[in-house]
């Protein structure tokens, strides 16, 4: 049976390098994608990921209280480290290639627009969204966090996450027809 993330964090707090390596193996890929979205640069994202786990090793693990899931806690640390990397520039948007494949029994008009748009159009539309909206979309679609986990990572109420997600999806849906109309006119 695999050891829980919580048990690994306790072991890391006690100085167990193998536990840190296991924690890294479980979460590094999704944290790196998130860091790339936040920093807009693969090199800065890799540095952010390294700083995240160095921070865990150098004391954050000892301060982990279990108030959230370890994964959510790691996203929060990663977000803080990325913020240190790029204080003066807003996080750029990256295409959410998974957005086109999201299916639902009750598709809304914005979901239909997303499903029909190609990835480059979605990326261009995402680039025009405010940073907070891009970040929420990334955490929902790419990181696959729950609304409660996103609220914990961003340190905002769940209602605010829902509002940002609703507004971001609506803005994205509005931007997509404009882009496809402009592209058709070329």
C-alpha positions as MATLAB code, in Angstrom:
seq = 'XXXXXXXXXXXXXXXXXXXXXXXXXXXXXXXXXXXXXXXXXXXXXXXXXXXXXXXXXXXXXXXXXXXXXXXXXXXXXXXXXXXXXXXXXXXXXXXXXXXXXXXXXXXXXXXXXXXXXXXXXXXXXXXXXXXXXXXXXXXXXXXXXXXXXXXXXXXXXXXXXXXXXXXXXXXXXXXXXXXXXXXXXX';
ca = [
       0.000    0.000    0.000;
       1.286    3.461   -0.911;
       2.080    5.797    1.920;
      -0.204    8.844    2.251;
       1.011   12.312    1.361;
       0.471   13.363    4.970;
       2.750   10.575    6.194;
       5.384   11.597    3.655;
       5.258   15.213    4.852;
       5.748   14.049    8.441;
       8.758   11.999    7.307;
      10.150   15.000    5.380;
       9.758   17.102    8.530;
      11.921   14.503   10.262;
      14.657   14.829    7.627;
      13.797   11.839    5.391;
      15.143   12.590    1.897;
      13.466    9.514    0.405;
      10.072   10.842    1.548;
      10.832   14.161   -0.175;
      11.736   12.275   -3.363;
       8.431   10.370   -3.222;
       6.465   13.570   -2.624;
       8.284   15.172   -5.546;
       7.550   12.197   -7.820;
       3.845   12.387   -6.999;
       3.324   16.110   -7.452;
       6.139   17.656   -9.505;
       4.539   17.303  -12.947;
       1.292   19.087  -12.098;
       3.120   21.733  -10.048;
       5.511   22.385  -12.941;
       2.587   22.917  -15.339;
       1.065   25.336  -12.837;
       4.379   27.166  -12.407;
       4.749   27.491  -16.193;
       1.268   29.019  -16.320;
       2.147   31.458  -13.542;
       5.598   32.477  -14.766;
       5.247   32.091  -18.532;
       8.767   30.740  -18.725;
       9.863   27.107  -18.478;
      13.163   28.032  -16.814;
      11.480   30.196  -14.188;
       8.876   27.473  -13.673;
      11.560   24.869  -13.052;
      13.234   27.219  -10.586;
       9.864   27.799   -8.905;
       9.326   24.044   -8.617;
      12.789   23.602   -7.128;
      12.188   26.457   -4.676;
       8.857   24.882   -3.714;
      10.443   21.598   -2.693;
      13.466   23.289   -1.127;
      11.011   25.247    0.996;
       9.226   22.045    1.965;
      12.560   20.493    2.932;
      13.834   23.538    4.817;
      10.951   23.838    7.203;
       7.566   24.098    5.549;
       6.966   20.385    6.155;
       7.469   20.906    9.877;
       4.839   23.677    9.807;
       2.248   21.625    7.886;
      -0.819   21.408   10.122;
      -3.067   19.231    7.977;
      -5.590   22.034    7.546;
      -5.750   21.209    3.841;
      -4.738   18.373    1.574;
      -0.997   18.110    0.960;
      -1.577   18.696   -2.766;
      -3.445   21.945   -2.055;
      -0.726   23.013    0.384;
       1.947   22.360   -2.268;
       0.026   24.446   -4.821;
      -0.020   27.308   -2.307;
       3.732   27.086   -1.756;
       4.314   26.915   -5.516;
       2.103   29.958   -6.084;
       4.030   31.936   -3.465;
       7.374   30.922   -4.976;
       6.197   31.873   -8.473;
       5.072   35.242   -7.129;
       8.577   35.858   -5.845;
       9.915   35.079   -9.332;
       7.664   37.463  -11.236;
       6.415   40.217   -8.938;
       6.318   42.872  -11.632;
       4.807   40.957  -14.556;
       1.346   39.398  -14.768;
       1.195   35.669  -15.419;
       0.794   34.902  -19.128;
      -1.901   32.664  -20.503;
      -1.213   29.292  -21.977;
      -3.680   27.248  -24.009;
      -5.700   24.796  -22.002;
      -5.734   21.985  -24.538;
      -8.048   19.973  -22.321;
     -10.773   22.625  -22.587;
     -11.862   21.428  -26.032;
     -12.438   17.906  -24.769;
     -14.562   18.794  -21.731;
     -17.951   17.162  -22.089;
     -21.146   17.591  -20.152;
     -24.669   16.253  -20.370;
     -25.951   19.814  -20.040;
     -23.634   21.841  -22.254;
     -23.906   25.583  -21.864;
     -23.355   27.929  -24.811;
     -19.844   28.791  -23.620;
     -18.979   25.074  -23.356;
     -20.199   24.534  -26.919;
     -18.054   27.450  -28.101;
     -15.039   26.023  -26.290;
     -15.587   22.595  -27.810;
     -15.707   24.053  -31.333;
     -12.731   26.370  -31.017;
      -9.279   25.241  -31.981;
      -6.475   25.346  -29.448;
      -4.794   28.436  -30.886;
      -8.045   30.404  -30.741;
      -8.543   29.336  -27.131;
      -4.958   30.367  -26.320;
      -5.441   33.779  -27.922;
      -8.734   34.273  -26.085;
      -7.155   33.200  -22.786;
      -4.366   35.729  -23.263;
      -6.976   38.507  -23.222;
      -8.494   37.428  -19.892;
      -7.493   39.007  -16.584;
      -4.797   37.083  -14.717;
      -7.204   35.953  -11.980;
      -9.539   34.403  -14.515;
      -6.707   32.651  -16.365;
      -5.400   31.239  -13.111;
      -8.795   29.865  -12.046;
      -9.302   28.249  -15.465;
      -5.868   26.658  -15.258;
      -6.497   25.303  -11.772;
      -9.861   23.844  -12.837;
      -8.962   22.377  -16.215;
      -5.225   21.698  -16.140;
      -4.578   21.040  -12.453;
      -8.035   19.507  -11.930;
      -8.427   20.964   -8.454;
     -11.816   21.158   -6.767;
     -13.375   24.548   -6.086;
     -12.552   24.177   -2.387;
      -8.919   23.351   -3.198;
      -8.685   26.355   -5.528;
     -10.118   28.578   -2.795;
      -7.434   27.313   -0.422;
      -4.626   27.828   -2.957;
      -5.749   31.359   -3.829;
      -6.817   32.200   -0.263;
     -10.238   33.404   -1.395;
     -13.770   32.196   -0.611;
     -15.293   29.370   -2.684;
     -17.967   31.818   -3.846;
     -15.280   34.055   -5.328;
     -13.775   31.054   -7.132;
     -17.206   30.225   -8.568;
     -17.715   33.831   -9.642;
     -14.280   34.049  -11.295;
     -14.827   30.722  -13.034;
     -18.263   31.767  -14.302;
     -16.990   35.141  -15.512;
     -13.839   33.656  -17.048;
     -15.787   31.035  -18.994;
     -18.273   33.641  -20.197;
     -15.498   36.044  -21.245;
     -13.664   33.221  -22.985;
     -16.811   32.200  -24.859;
     -17.404   35.827  -25.927;
     -13.810   36.196  -27.132;
     -13.821   33.039  -29.229;
     -16.435   34.077  -31.818;
     -14.635   37.429  -32.212;
     -11.369   35.657  -32.932;
     -12.860   33.192  -35.401;
     -14.666   36.039  -37.216;
     -11.412   38.014  -37.479;
      -9.542   34.933  -38.708;
     -12.218   34.239  -41.342;
     -11.786   37.783  -42.688;
      -8.108   37.224  -43.474;
];
